[in-house]
CSV table of C-alpha atoms and ligand atoms in Angstrom, one decimal:
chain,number,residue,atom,x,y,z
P,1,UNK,CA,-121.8,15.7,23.9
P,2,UNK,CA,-119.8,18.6,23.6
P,3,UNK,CA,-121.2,21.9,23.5
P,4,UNK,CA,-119.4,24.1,20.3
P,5,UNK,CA,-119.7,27.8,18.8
P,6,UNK,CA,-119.5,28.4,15.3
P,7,UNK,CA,-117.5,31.2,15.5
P,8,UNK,CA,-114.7,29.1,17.4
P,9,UNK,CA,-114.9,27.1,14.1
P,10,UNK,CA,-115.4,29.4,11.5
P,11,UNK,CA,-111.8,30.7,11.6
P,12,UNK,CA,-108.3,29.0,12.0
P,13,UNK,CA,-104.8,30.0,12.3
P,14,UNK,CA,-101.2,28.9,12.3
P,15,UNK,CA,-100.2,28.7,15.7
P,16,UNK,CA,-96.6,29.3,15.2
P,17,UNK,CA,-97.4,32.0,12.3
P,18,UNK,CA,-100.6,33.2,13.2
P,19,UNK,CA,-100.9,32.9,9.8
P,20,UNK,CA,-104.6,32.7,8.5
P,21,UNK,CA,-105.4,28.7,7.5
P,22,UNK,CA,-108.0,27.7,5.2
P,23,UNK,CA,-111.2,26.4,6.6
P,24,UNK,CA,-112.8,24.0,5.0
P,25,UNK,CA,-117.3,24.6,5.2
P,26,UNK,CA,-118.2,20.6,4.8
P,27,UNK,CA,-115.6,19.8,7.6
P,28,UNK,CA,-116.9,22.8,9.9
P,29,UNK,CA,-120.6,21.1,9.1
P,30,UNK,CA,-120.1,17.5,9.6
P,31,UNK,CA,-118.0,18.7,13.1
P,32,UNK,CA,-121.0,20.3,14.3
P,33,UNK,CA,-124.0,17.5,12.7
P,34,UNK,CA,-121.2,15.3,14.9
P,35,UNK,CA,-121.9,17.2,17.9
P,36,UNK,CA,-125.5,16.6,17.0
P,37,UNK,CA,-126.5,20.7,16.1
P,38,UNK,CA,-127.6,20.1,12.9
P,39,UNK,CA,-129.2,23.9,13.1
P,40,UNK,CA,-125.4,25.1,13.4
P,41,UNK,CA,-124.5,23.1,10.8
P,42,UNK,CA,-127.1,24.5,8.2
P,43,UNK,CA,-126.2,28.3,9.5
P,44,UNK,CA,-122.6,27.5,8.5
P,45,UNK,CA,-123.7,26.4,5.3
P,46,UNK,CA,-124.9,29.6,4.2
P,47,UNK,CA,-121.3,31.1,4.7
P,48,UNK,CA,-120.1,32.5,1.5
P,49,UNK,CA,-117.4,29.5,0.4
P,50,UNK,CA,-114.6,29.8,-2.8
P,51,UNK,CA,-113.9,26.2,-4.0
P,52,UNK,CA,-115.5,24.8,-0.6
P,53,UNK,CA,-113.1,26.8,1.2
P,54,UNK,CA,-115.0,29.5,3.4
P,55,UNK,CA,-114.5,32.9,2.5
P,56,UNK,CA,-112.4,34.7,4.9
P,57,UNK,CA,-113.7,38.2,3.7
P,58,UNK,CA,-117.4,37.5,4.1
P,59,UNK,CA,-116.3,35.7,7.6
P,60,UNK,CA,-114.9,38.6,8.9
P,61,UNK,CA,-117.8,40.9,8.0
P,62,UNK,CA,-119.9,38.2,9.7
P,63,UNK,CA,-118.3,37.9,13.1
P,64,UNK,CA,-118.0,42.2,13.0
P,65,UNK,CA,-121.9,42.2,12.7
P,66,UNK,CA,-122.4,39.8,15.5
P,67,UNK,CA,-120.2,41.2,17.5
P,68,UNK,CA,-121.7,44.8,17.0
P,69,UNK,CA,-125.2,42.8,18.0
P,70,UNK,CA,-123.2,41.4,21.5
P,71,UNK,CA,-122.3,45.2,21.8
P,72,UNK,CA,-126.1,45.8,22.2
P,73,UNK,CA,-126.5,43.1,24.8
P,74,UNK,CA,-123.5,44.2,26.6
P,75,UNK,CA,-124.8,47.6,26.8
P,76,UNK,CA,-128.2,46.3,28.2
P,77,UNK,CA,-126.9,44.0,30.3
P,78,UNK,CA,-124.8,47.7,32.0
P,79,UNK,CA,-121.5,45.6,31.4
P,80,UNK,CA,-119.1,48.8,31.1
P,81,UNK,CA,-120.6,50.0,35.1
P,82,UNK,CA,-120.6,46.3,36.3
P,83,UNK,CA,-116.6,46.5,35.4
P,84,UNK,CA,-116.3,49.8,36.6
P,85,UNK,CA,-118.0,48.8,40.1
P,86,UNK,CA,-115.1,46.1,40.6
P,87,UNK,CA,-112.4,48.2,38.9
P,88,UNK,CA,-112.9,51.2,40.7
P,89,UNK,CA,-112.0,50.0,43.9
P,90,UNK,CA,-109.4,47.5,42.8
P,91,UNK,CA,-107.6,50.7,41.1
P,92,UNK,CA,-108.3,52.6,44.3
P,93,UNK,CA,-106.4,50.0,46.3
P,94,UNK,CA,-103.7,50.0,43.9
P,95,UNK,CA,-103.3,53.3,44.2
P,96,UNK,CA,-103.2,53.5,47.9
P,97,UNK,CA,-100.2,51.0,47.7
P,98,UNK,CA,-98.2,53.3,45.6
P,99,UNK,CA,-98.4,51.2,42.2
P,100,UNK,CA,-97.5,52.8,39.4
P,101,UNK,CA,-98.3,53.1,35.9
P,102,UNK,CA,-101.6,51.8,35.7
P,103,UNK,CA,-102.9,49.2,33.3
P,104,UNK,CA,-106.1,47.5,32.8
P,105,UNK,CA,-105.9,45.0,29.7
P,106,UNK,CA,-109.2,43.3,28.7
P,107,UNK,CA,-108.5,39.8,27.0
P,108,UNK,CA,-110.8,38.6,24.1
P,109,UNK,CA,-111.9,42.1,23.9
P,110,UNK,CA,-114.0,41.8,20.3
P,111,UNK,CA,-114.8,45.4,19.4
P,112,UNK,CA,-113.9,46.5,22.8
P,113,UNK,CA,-117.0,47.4,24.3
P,114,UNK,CA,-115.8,47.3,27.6
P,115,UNK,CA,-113.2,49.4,26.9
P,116,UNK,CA,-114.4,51.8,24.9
P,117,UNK,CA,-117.1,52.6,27.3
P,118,UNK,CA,-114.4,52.9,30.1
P,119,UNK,CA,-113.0,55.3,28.0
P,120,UNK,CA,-115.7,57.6,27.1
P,121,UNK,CA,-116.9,58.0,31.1
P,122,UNK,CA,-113.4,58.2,32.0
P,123,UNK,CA,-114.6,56.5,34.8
P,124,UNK,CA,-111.3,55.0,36.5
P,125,UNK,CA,-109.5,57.9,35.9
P,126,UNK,CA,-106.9,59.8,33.2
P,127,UNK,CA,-103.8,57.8,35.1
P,128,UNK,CA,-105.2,54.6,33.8
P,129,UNK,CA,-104.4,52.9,30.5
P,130,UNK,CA,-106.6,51.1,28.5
P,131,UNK,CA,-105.4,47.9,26.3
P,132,UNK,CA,-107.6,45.4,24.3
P,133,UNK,CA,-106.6,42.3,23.2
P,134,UNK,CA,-108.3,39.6,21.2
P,135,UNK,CA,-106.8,37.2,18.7
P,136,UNK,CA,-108.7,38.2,15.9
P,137,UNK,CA,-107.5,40.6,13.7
P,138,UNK,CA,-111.0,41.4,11.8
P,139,UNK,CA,-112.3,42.1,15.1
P,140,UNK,CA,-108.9,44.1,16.4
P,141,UNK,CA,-109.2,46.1,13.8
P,142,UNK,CA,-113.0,47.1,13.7
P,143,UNK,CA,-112.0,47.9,17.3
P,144,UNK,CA,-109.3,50.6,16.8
P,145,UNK,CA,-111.3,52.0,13.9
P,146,UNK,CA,-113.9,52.4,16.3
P,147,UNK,CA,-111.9,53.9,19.3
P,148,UNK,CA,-110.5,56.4,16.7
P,149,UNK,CA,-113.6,57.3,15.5
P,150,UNK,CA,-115.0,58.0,19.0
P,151,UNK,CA,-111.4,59.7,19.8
P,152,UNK,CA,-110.8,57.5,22.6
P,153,UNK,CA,-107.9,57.2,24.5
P,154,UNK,CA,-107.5,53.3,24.8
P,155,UNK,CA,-105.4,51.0,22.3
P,156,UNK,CA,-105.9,47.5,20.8
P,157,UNK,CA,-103.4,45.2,20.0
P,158,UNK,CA,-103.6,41.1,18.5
P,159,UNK,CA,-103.0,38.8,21.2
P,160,UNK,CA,-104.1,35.1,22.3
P,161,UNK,CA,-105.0,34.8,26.2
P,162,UNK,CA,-102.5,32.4,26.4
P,163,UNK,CA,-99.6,34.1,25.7
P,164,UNK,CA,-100.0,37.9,27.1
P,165,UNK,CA,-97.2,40.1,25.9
P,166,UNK,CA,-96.5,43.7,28.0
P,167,UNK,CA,-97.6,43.7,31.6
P,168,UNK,CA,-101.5,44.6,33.3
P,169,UNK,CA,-101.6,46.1,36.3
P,170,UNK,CA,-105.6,44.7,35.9
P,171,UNK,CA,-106.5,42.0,33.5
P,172,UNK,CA,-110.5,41.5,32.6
P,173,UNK,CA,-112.5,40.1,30.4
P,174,UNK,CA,-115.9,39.8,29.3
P,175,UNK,CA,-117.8,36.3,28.3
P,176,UNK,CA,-114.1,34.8,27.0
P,177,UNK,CA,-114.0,31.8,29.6
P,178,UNK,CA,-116.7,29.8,28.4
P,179,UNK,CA,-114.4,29.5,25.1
P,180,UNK,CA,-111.4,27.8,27.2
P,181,UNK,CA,-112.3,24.0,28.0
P,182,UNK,CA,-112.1,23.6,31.8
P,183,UNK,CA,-108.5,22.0,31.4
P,184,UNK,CA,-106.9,25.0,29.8
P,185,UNK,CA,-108.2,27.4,32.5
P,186,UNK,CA,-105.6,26.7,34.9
P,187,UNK,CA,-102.8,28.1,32.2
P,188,UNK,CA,-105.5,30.5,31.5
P,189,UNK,CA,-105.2,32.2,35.4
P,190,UNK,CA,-101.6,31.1,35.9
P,191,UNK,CA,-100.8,33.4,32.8
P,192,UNK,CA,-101.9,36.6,34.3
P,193,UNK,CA,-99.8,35.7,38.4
P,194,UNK,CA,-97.4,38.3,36.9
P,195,UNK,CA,-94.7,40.4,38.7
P,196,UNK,CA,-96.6,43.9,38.7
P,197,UNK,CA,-100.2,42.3,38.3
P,198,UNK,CA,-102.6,43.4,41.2
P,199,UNK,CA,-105.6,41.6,40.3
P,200,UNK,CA,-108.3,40.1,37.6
P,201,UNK,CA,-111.5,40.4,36.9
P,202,UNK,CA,-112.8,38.0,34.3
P,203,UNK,CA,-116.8,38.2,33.6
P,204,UNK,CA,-118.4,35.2,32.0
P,205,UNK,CA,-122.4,33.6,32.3
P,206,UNK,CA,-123.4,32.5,34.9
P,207,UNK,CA,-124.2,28.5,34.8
P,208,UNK,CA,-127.2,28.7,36.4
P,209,UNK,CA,-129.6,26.3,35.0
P,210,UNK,CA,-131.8,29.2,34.0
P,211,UNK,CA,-128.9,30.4,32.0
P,212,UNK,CA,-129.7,28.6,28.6
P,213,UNK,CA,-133.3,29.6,28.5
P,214,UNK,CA,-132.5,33.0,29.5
P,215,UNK,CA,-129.8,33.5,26.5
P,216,UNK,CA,-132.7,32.0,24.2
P,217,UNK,CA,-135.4,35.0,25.0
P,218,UNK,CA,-132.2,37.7,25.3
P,219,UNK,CA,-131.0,36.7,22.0
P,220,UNK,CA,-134.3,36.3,20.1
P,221,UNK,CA,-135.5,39.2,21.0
P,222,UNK,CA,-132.4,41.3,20.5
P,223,UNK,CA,-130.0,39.5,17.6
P,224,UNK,CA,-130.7,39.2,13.7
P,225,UNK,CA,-128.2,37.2,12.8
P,226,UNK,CA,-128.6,33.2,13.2
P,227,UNK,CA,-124.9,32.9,14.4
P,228,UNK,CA,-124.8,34.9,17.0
P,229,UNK,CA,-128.9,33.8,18.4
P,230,UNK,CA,-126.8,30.1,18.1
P,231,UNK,CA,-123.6,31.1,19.9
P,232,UNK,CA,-124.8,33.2,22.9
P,233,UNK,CA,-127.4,30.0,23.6
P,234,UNK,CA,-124.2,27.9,23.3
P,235,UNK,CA,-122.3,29.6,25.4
P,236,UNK,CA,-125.3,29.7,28.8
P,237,UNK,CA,-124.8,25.7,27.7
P,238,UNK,CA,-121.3,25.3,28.2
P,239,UNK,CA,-120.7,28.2,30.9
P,240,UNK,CA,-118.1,26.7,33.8
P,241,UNK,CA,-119.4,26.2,37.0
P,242,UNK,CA,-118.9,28.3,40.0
P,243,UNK,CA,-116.5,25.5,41.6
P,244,UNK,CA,-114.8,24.9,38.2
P,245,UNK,CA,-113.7,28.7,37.8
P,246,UNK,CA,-112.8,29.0,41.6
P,247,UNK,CA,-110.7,26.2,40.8
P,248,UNK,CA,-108.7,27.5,38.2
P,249,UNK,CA,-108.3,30.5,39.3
P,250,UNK,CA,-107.0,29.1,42.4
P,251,UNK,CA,-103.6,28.1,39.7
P,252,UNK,CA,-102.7,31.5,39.7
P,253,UNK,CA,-101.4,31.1,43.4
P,254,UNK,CA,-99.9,34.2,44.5
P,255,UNK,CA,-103.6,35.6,44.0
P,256,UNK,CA,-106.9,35.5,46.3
P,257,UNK,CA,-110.2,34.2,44.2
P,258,UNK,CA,-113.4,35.2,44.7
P,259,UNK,CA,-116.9,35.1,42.9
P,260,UNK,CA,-118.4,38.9,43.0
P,261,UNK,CA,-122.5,38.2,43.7
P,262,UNK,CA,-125.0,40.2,43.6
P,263,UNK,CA,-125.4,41.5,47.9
P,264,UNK,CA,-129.5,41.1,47.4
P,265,UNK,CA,-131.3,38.1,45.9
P,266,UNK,CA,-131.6,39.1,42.2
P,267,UNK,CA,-133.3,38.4,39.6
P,268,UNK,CA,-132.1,35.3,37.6
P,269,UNK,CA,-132.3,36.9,34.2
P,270,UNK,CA,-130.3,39.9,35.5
P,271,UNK,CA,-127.7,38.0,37.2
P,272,UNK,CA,-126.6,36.4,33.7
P,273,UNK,CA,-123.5,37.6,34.0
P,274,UNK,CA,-120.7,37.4,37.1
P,275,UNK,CA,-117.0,37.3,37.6
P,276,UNK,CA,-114.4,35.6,39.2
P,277,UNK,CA,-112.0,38.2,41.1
P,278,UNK,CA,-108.2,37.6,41.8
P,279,UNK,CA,-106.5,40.1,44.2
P,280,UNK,CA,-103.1,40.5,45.5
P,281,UNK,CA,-103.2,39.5,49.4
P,282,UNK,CA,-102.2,42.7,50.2
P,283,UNK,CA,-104.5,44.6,47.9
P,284,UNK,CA,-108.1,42.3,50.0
P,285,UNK,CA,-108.9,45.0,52.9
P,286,UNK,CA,-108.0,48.0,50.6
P,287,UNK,CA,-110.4,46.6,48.1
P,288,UNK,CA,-112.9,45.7,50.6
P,289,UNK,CA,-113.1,49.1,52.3
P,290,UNK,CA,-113.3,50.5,48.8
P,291,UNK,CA,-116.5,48.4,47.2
P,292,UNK,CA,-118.0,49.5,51.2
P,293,UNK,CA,-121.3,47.5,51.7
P,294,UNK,CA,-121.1,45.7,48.1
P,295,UNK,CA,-117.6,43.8,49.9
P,296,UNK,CA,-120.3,41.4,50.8
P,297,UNK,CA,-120.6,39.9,47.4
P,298,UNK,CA,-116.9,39.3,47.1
P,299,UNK,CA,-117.2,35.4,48.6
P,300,UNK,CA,-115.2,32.3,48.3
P,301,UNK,CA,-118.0,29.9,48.4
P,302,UNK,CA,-120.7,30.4,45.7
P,303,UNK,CA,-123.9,30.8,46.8
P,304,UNK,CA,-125.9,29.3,44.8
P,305,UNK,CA,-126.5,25.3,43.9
P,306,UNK,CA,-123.0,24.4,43.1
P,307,UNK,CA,-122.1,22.6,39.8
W,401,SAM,C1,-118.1,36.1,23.2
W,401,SAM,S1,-116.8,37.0,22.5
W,401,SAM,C2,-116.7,38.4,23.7
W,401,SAM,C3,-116.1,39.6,23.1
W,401,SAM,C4,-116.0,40.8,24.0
W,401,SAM,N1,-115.3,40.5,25.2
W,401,SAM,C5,-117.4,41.3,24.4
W,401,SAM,O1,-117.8,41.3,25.6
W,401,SAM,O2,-118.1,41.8,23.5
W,401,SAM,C6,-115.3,36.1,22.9
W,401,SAM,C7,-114.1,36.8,22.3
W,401,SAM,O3,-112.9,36.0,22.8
W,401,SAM,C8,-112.0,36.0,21.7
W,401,SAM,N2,-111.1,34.9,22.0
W,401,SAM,C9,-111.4,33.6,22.1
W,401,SAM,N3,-110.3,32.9,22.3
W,401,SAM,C10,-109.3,33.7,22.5
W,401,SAM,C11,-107.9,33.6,22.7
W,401,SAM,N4,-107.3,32.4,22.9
W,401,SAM,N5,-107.1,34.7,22.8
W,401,SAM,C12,-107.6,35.9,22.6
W,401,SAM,N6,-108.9,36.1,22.3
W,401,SAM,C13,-109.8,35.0,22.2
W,401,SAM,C14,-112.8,35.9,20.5
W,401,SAM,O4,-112.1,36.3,19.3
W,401,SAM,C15,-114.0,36.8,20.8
W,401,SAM,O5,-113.7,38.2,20.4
């Protein structure tokens, strides 16, 4: 049975528009007491509705708590230096070939964690710019506000991962993947094979099958709000498989793909999190030399049981 997330259900949109559509909280319910998660359907439920309509307002503030709550997690989990650890060198290497401007754009970026956090080390460098997309607006918003309040030099802009406007010289992303069924991935990679693209860098959980049990004990101990403690167990559940994302990725063909593992055995918990790579041919050695003894990790065949 299909594995969903609430917050992929709580708010819909015009495709052609973008315009915001009404969402209807019995339908939402019975979709999920379908799927057999009669505990999502009750936490949807309590959503604030007008005329059985859910209130877009109160859904907004919802999804901005829960996402503040993911910031937390990302922060624990050292997200912002397990980007920088792959973007460094990546940017190094771009720089060695002489490309020019610069532009890492993170893809389903939320409140831009990731981002933000780049920005306030300044770790990659003042030559880089920094662009968050997400196609939220509640979310996009909270995110600038943020990013002005911290005075950061990074920008954020509403955008779906399917149809990319400007150009990245480095595309990431943080826990977005899991949200794509395994069919739309390909369009997902193939998207971001761009004239001017050097590489991508797209972080999701890892599907071990640890991975569910693991989000249950992170997120009870460190999330209040029942949507989110559902969503982040959801999405260990329906997490793509090493082989799946290899796949995929393999669509954007003028790109090399590889997993990034940890060099050492790790510990299971702490390896919730790893990312499929895509480099430029030209950019592999560059990179390699760059990441030094960590190159190790950059492999085409998972190591682990494959799924
Ligand atoms: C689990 S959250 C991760 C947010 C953020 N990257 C982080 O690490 O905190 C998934 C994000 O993907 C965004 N998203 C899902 N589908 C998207 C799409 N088609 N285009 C752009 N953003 C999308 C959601 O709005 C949400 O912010």
């Amino acid at each position: 049975m299909a594995v969903l997330e609430i917050s992929d259900l709580v708010v819909a949109r015009d495709p052609g528009t973008g315009a915001r559509l009404d969402v209807h909280r019995a339908e939402v319910a019975a979709r999920l007491r379908d799927a057999g998660d009669e505990r999502a359907a009750r936490i949807v439920e309590r959503i604030p509705a007008v005329n059985g309509v859910l209130d877009p307002a109160a859904v907004d503030r919802l999804l901005v708590r829960v996402h503040t709550e993911l910031q937390r997690l990302n922060e624990e989990l050292h997200m912002a230096r397990r980007f920088a650890e792959v973007l460094r060198p990546i940017l190094a290497a771009a720089r060695q070939a002489g490309v020019t401007p610069l532009r890492v754009v993170d893809i389903g970026c939320g409140l831009g964690f990731v981002l933000r956090s780049l920005a306030a080390s300044g770790v990659l460098g003042e030559d880089v710019e920094l662009v968050g997309v997400d196609f939220n607006p509640a979310l996009i918003a909270e995110a600038s506000r943020l990013a002005r309040h911290e005075r950061l030099r990074c920008r954020f802009f509403v955008a779906d991962a399917f149809a990319l406007p400007g150009h990245a010289t480095v595309y990431l992303s943080n826990g977005v993947l899991h949200h794509f069924a395994a069919d739309a991935l390909p369009s997902f990679f193939r998207a971001q094979d761009r004239p001017g693209t050097q590489a991508f860098l797209h972080y999701d959980v890892a599907a071990t099958p640890l991975a569910p049990l693991g989000a249950w004990v992170f997120h009870r101990a460190r999330m209040r709000e029942p949507l989110g403690r559902h969503d982040g167990v959801a999405s260990a559940r329906r997490a793509h498989g090493d082989r799946v994302l290899l796949d995929a990725a393999a669509h954007a063909d003028g790109m090399d793909v590889f997993l990034f593992e940890p060099v050492r055995h790790a510990n299971p918990f702490c390896a919730a999190m790893r990312p499929v790579v895509g480099l430029r041919p030209a950019l592999v050695d560059g990179v390699r030399r760059a990441l030094g003894r960590r190159a190790r990790g950059l492999v085409t065949v998972p190591a682990r049981a494959q799924r």
